[in-house]
Amino acid sequence: MSSTAAELVRLLTVRGQTLAVAESLTGGLVAAEITGVPGASKVFRGSVTAYATELKHRLLGVDATLLAQRGAVDPQVAAEMAAGVRKALGADWGLATTGVAGPEPQDGRPVGTVFVAVDGPFAADSGSAAGGKVAALRLNGDRAEIRRESVRSVLALLLEELASEQTGNERTQDTEQNGGF
């Protein structure tokens, strides 16, 4: 369990919000990282590991034309996966990972090309585009390293969103609940 995952579970618990995850190249590693945190059951709704391209459409609602034209390794696919899992599992926040861990390129994309996305109840002043936020990654290393860094990156993306959207009142409540002033 990472400190990032623990912080996510803590923040989501304080906010009374839930999380769902859609994974491709990470194959369940994001869900495992989150569920490794004690108390994760208060916030984690579940996950969909849509490794096969057609499952991204069938289970997560990713546009079939988009998948046919651009393939599964695409920033818009990541955004639609995050939005789709959020809707399918009834969560406040959705995360998604899609990319190429290797050993071979996929959809014309080289090994190490990864897109991670977050979709959620963004505040009007958050600067997030409709459809959530997507981060494009170009990772080095072997298959395991690419997958681990993808997990770290998608969790960090959500943590960044939660931290930036936390209101002054939520910070006060959180501080009081954790023994601060």
mmCIF file of C-alpha atoms in Angstrom:
data_model
loop_
_atom_site.group_PDB
_atom_site.id
_atom_site.type_symbol
_atom_site.label_atom_id
_atom_site.label_comp_id
_atom_site.label_asym_id
_atom_site.label_seq_id
_atom_site.Cartn_x
_atom_site.Cartn_y
_atom_site.Cartn_z
ATOM 1 C CA MET A 1 0.000 0.000 0.000
ATOM 2 C CA SER A 2 1.339 3.419 -0.923
ATOM 3 C CA SER A 3 1.065 6.587 1.110
ATOM 4 C CA THR A 4 -0.751 8.115 -1.877
ATOM 5 C CA ALA A 5 -3.419 5.413 -1.764
ATOM 6 C CA ALA A 6 -3.791 5.888 1.995
ATOM 7 C CA GLU A 7 -4.149 9.652 1.551
ATOM 8 C CA LEU A 8 -6.763 9.146 -1.182
ATOM 9 C CA VAL A 9 -8.832 6.863 1.025
ATOM 10 C CA ARG A 10 -8.531 9.368 3.884
ATOM 11 C CA LEU A 11 -9.587 12.352 1.748
ATOM 12 C CA LEU A 12 -12.461 10.496 0.101
ATOM 13 C CA THR A 13 -13.671 9.325 3.519
ATOM 14 C CA VAL A 14 -13.587 12.876 4.904
ATOM 15 C CA ARG A 15 -15.504 14.107 1.867
ATOM 16 C CA GLY A 16 -18.012 11.241 1.932
ATOM 17 C CA GLN A 17 -17.207 10.402 -1.684
ATOM 18 C CA THR A 18 -16.653 7.176 -3.595
ATOM 19 C CA LEU A 19 -14.250 5.897 -6.245
ATOM 20 C CA ALA A 20 -14.382 3.400 -9.127
ATOM 21 C CA VAL A 21 -11.508 2.315 -11.373
ATOM 22 C CA ALA A 22 -11.261 1.216 -15.023
ATOM 23 C CA GLU A 23 -7.989 -0.490 -15.901
ATOM 24 C CA SER A 24 -6.368 -1.822 -19.010
ATOM 25 C CA LEU A 25 -2.560 -2.104 -18.966
ATOM 26 C CA THR A 26 -2.455 -2.102 -15.151
ATOM 27 C CA GLY A 27 -4.675 -5.184 -15.003
ATOM 28 C CA GLY A 28 -6.103 -4.579 -11.531
ATOM 29 C CA LEU A 29 -3.025 -3.091 -9.861
ATOM 30 C CA VAL A 30 -4.755 0.250 -9.164
ATOM 31 C CA ALA A 31 -7.663 -1.503 -7.458
ATOM 32 C CA ALA A 32 -5.225 -3.661 -5.469
ATOM 33 C CA GLU A 33 -3.310 -0.586 -4.313
ATOM 34 C CA ILE A 34 -6.478 1.130 -3.118
ATOM 35 C CA THR A 35 -7.989 -1.939 -1.454
ATOM 36 C CA GLY A 36 -4.715 -2.528 0.382
ATOM 37 C CA VAL A 37 -5.589 0.486 2.538
ATOM 38 C CA PRO A 38 -7.512 -0.284 5.749
ATOM 39 C CA GLY A 39 -10.942 1.364 5.503
ATOM 40 C CA ALA A 40 -10.985 1.417 1.686
ATOM 41 C CA SER A 41 -14.383 -0.291 1.715
ATOM 42 C CA LYS A 42 -15.906 3.015 2.861
ATOM 43 C CA VAL A 43 -14.972 4.681 -0.431
ATOM 44 C CA PHE A 44 -14.081 2.078 -3.074
ATOM 45 C CA ARG A 45 -17.057 0.972 -5.210
ATOM 46 C CA GLY A 46 -15.183 -1.466 -7.451
ATOM 47 C CA SER A 47 -13.275 -1.802 -10.670
ATOM 48 C CA VAL A 48 -13.490 -3.033 -14.242
ATOM 49 C CA THR A 49 -10.401 -4.532 -15.836
ATOM 50 C CA ALA A 50 -11.198 -4.077 -19.520
ATOM 51 C CA TYR A 51 -8.047 -5.504 -21.041
ATOM 52 C CA ALA A 52 -9.694 -6.412 -24.362
ATOM 53 C CA THR A 53 -10.546 -3.425 -26.555
ATOM 54 C CA GLU A 54 -14.159 -4.473 -27.181
ATOM 55 C CA LEU A 55 -14.795 -4.546 -23.415
ATOM 56 C CA LYS A 56 -13.887 -0.877 -23.196
ATOM 57 C CA HIS A 57 -16.923 -0.243 -25.392
ATOM 58 C CA ARG A 58 -19.255 -2.910 -24.038
ATOM 59 C CA LEU A 59 -18.644 -2.434 -20.301
ATOM 60 C CA LEU A 60 -17.460 1.168 -20.053
ATOM 61 C CA GLY A 61 -19.313 2.842 -22.920
ATOM 62 C CA VAL A 62 -16.228 4.024 -24.800
ATOM 63 C CA ASP A 63 -17.274 5.170 -28.273
ATOM 64 C CA ALA A 64 -16.851 2.265 -30.727
ATOM 65 C CA THR A 65 -15.917 4.592 -33.600
ATOM 66 C CA LEU A 66 -13.202 6.190 -31.462
ATOM 67 C CA LEU A 67 -11.778 2.757 -30.648
ATOM 68 C CA ALA A 68 -11.909 1.710 -34.313
ATOM 69 C CA GLN A 69 -10.242 4.894 -35.548
ATOM 70 C CA ARG A 70 -7.622 5.513 -32.854
ATOM 71 C CA GLY A 71 -7.294 2.254 -30.945
ATOM 72 C CA ALA A 72 -7.410 1.746 -27.197
ATOM 73 C CA VAL A 73 -4.235 3.707 -26.420
ATOM 74 C CA ASP A 74 -5.610 7.227 -26.712
ATOM 75 C CA PRO A 75 -6.269 10.144 -24.354
ATOM 76 C CA GLN A 76 -9.968 10.361 -25.254
ATOM 77 C CA VAL A 77 -10.345 6.621 -24.635
ATOM 78 C CA ALA A 78 -8.835 7.105 -21.157
ATOM 79 C CA ALA A 79 -11.257 9.970 -20.456
ATOM 80 C CA GLU A 80 -14.248 7.923 -21.611
ATOM 81 C CA MET A 81 -13.118 4.928 -19.548
ATOM 82 C CA ALA A 82 -12.956 7.080 -16.393
ATOM 83 C CA ALA A 83 -16.374 8.604 -17.068
ATOM 84 C CA GLY A 84 -17.812 5.196 -17.997
ATOM 85 C CA VAL A 85 -16.673 3.391 -14.860
ATOM 86 C CA ARG A 86 -17.848 6.286 -12.714
ATOM 87 C CA LYS A 87 -21.315 5.980 -14.242
ATOM 88 C CA ALA A 88 -21.412 2.166 -14.379
ATOM 89 C CA LEU A 89 -20.436 1.710 -10.736
ATOM 90 C CA GLY A 90 -22.212 4.784 -9.362
ATOM 91 C CA ALA A 91 -19.147 6.533 -7.962
ATOM 92 C CA ASP A 92 -18.303 10.175 -7.385
ATOM 93 C CA TRP A 93 -14.865 9.723 -8.977
ATOM 94 C CA GLY A 94 -13.628 7.486 -11.793
ATOM 95 C CA LEU A 95 -10.028 6.626 -12.649
ATOM 96 C CA ALA A 96 -8.715 4.969 -15.794
ATOM 97 C CA THR A 97 -5.472 3.601 -17.214
ATOM 98 C CA THR A 98 -4.748 2.630 -20.809
ATOM 99 C CA GLY A 99 -1.434 2.228 -22.568
ATOM 100 C CA VAL A 100 1.340 0.002 -23.826
ATOM 101 C CA ALA A 101 3.381 -1.852 -21.222
ATOM 102 C CA GLY A 102 5.133 -4.014 -23.806
ATOM 103 C CA PRO A 103 6.833 -5.979 -24.959
ATOM 104 C CA GLU A 104 5.454 -4.896 -28.376
ATOM 105 C CA PRO A 105 3.979 -1.601 -29.625
ATOM 106 C CA GLN A 106 0.168 -1.431 -29.851
ATOM 107 C CA ASP A 107 -2.168 0.637 -32.036
ATOM 108 C CA GLY A 108 0.852 2.369 -33.569
ATOM 109 C CA ARG A 109 2.004 3.537 -30.139
ATOM 110 C CA PRO A 110 5.439 2.684 -28.731
ATOM 111 C CA VAL A 111 5.997 0.802 -25.508
ATOM 112 C CA GLY A 112 5.744 3.206 -22.571
ATOM 113 C CA THR A 113 2.908 5.305 -24.018
ATOM 114 C CA VAL A 114 0.294 5.590 -21.282
ATOM 115 C CA PHE A 115 -2.775 7.723 -20.644
ATOM 116 C CA VAL A 116 -4.299 8.039 -17.187
ATOM 117 C CA ALA A 117 -7.553 9.852 -16.489
ATOM 118 C CA VAL A 118 -9.775 11.086 -13.695
ATOM 119 C CA ASP A 119 -13.445 12.009 -13.943
ATOM 120 C CA GLY A 120 -15.422 13.473 -11.093
ATOM 121 C CA PRO A 121 -17.583 16.182 -9.626
ATOM 122 C CA PHE A 122 -15.253 18.987 -10.637
ATOM 123 C CA ALA A 123 -15.815 22.431 -9.187
ATOM 124 C CA ALA A 124 -16.667 25.163 -11.688
ATOM 125 C CA ASP A 125 -13.317 26.875 -11.056
ATOM 126 C CA SER A 126 -11.150 23.729 -11.149
ATOM 127 C CA GLY A 127 -9.870 24.337 -14.657
ATOM 128 C CA SER A 128 -10.853 20.803 -15.668
ATOM 129 C CA ALA A 129 -12.250 20.344 -19.132
ATOM 130 C CA ALA A 130 -15.601 18.635 -19.499
ATOM 131 C CA GLY A 131 -14.965 14.918 -19.436
ATOM 132 C CA GLY A 132 -12.309 15.066 -16.754
ATOM 133 C CA LYS A 133 -8.550 15.296 -16.816
ATOM 134 C CA VAL A 134 -6.109 13.149 -18.752
ATOM 135 C CA ALA A 135 -2.355 12.905 -18.314
ATOM 136 C CA ALA A 136 -0.163 11.628 -21.145
ATOM 137 C CA LEU A 137 2.868 9.682 -19.960
ATOM 138 C CA ARG A 138 5.956 8.483 -21.803
ATOM 139 C CA LEU A 139 7.461 5.898 -19.489
ATOM 140 C CA ASN A 140 10.739 4.009 -19.630
ATOM 141 C CA GLY A 141 11.581 0.669 -18.141
ATOM 142 C CA ASP A 142 10.374 -2.880 -18.441
ATOM 143 C CA ARG A 143 6.760 -4.005 -18.419
ATOM 144 C CA ALA A 144 6.549 -4.177 -14.621
ATOM 145 C CA GLU A 145 8.088 -0.722 -14.174
ATOM 146 C CA ILE A 146 5.716 0.834 -16.718
ATOM 147 C CA ARG A 147 2.724 -0.708 -14.988
ATOM 148 C CA ARG A 148 3.893 0.396 -11.505
ATOM 149 C CA GLU A 149 4.510 3.966 -12.679
ATOM 150 C CA SER A 150 1.079 4.018 -14.340
ATOM 151 C CA VAL A 151 -0.522 3.103 -11.008
ATOM 152 C CA ARG A 152 1.488 5.763 -9.186
ATOM 153 C CA SER A 153 0.597 8.385 -11.803
ATOM 154 C CA VAL A 154 -3.163 7.776 -11.851
ATOM 155 C CA LEU A 155 -3.337 7.856 -8.043
ATOM 156 C CA ALA A 156 -1.303 11.083 -8.007
ATOM 157 C CA LEU A 157 -3.655 12.614 -10.584
ATOM 158 C CA LEU A 158 -6.669 11.968 -8.357
ATOM 159 C CA LEU A 159 -4.823 13.160 -5.252
ATOM 160 C CA GLU A 160 -3.984 16.398 -7.059
ATOM 161 C CA GLU A 161 -7.669 16.893 -7.937
ATOM 162 C CA LEU A 162 -8.884 16.134 -4.421
ATOM 163 C CA ALA A 163 -6.305 18.403 -2.814
ATOM 164 C CA SER A 164 -7.026 21.282 -5.187
ATOM 165 C CA GLU A 165 -10.798 21.031 -4.724
ATOM 166 C CA GLN A 166 -10.800 20.729 -0.948
ATOM 167 C CA THR A 167 -12.604 23.760 0.446
ATOM 168 C CA GLY A 168 -11.567 25.677 3.528
ATOM 169 C CA ASN A 169 -14.433 24.134 5.521
ATOM 170 C CA GLU A 170 -13.374 20.598 4.539
ATOM 171 C CA ARG A 171 -9.781 21.375 5.555
ATOM 172 C CA THR A 172 -11.016 22.576 8.955
ATOM 173 C CA GLN A 173 -13.128 19.444 9.501
ATOM 174 C CA ASP A 174 -10.286 17.210 8.378
ATOM 175 C CA THR A 175 -7.804 18.926 10.695
ATOM 176 C CA GLU A 176 -10.186 18.646 13.650
ATOM 177 C CA GLN A 177 -10.855 14.945 12.955
ATOM 178 C CA ASN A 178 -7.139 14.243 12.865
ATOM 179 C CA GLY A 179 -6.271 16.033 16.126
ATOM 180 C CA GLY A 180 -5.113 19.335 14.672
ATOM 181 C CA PHE A 181 -6.260 22.903 15.142
#
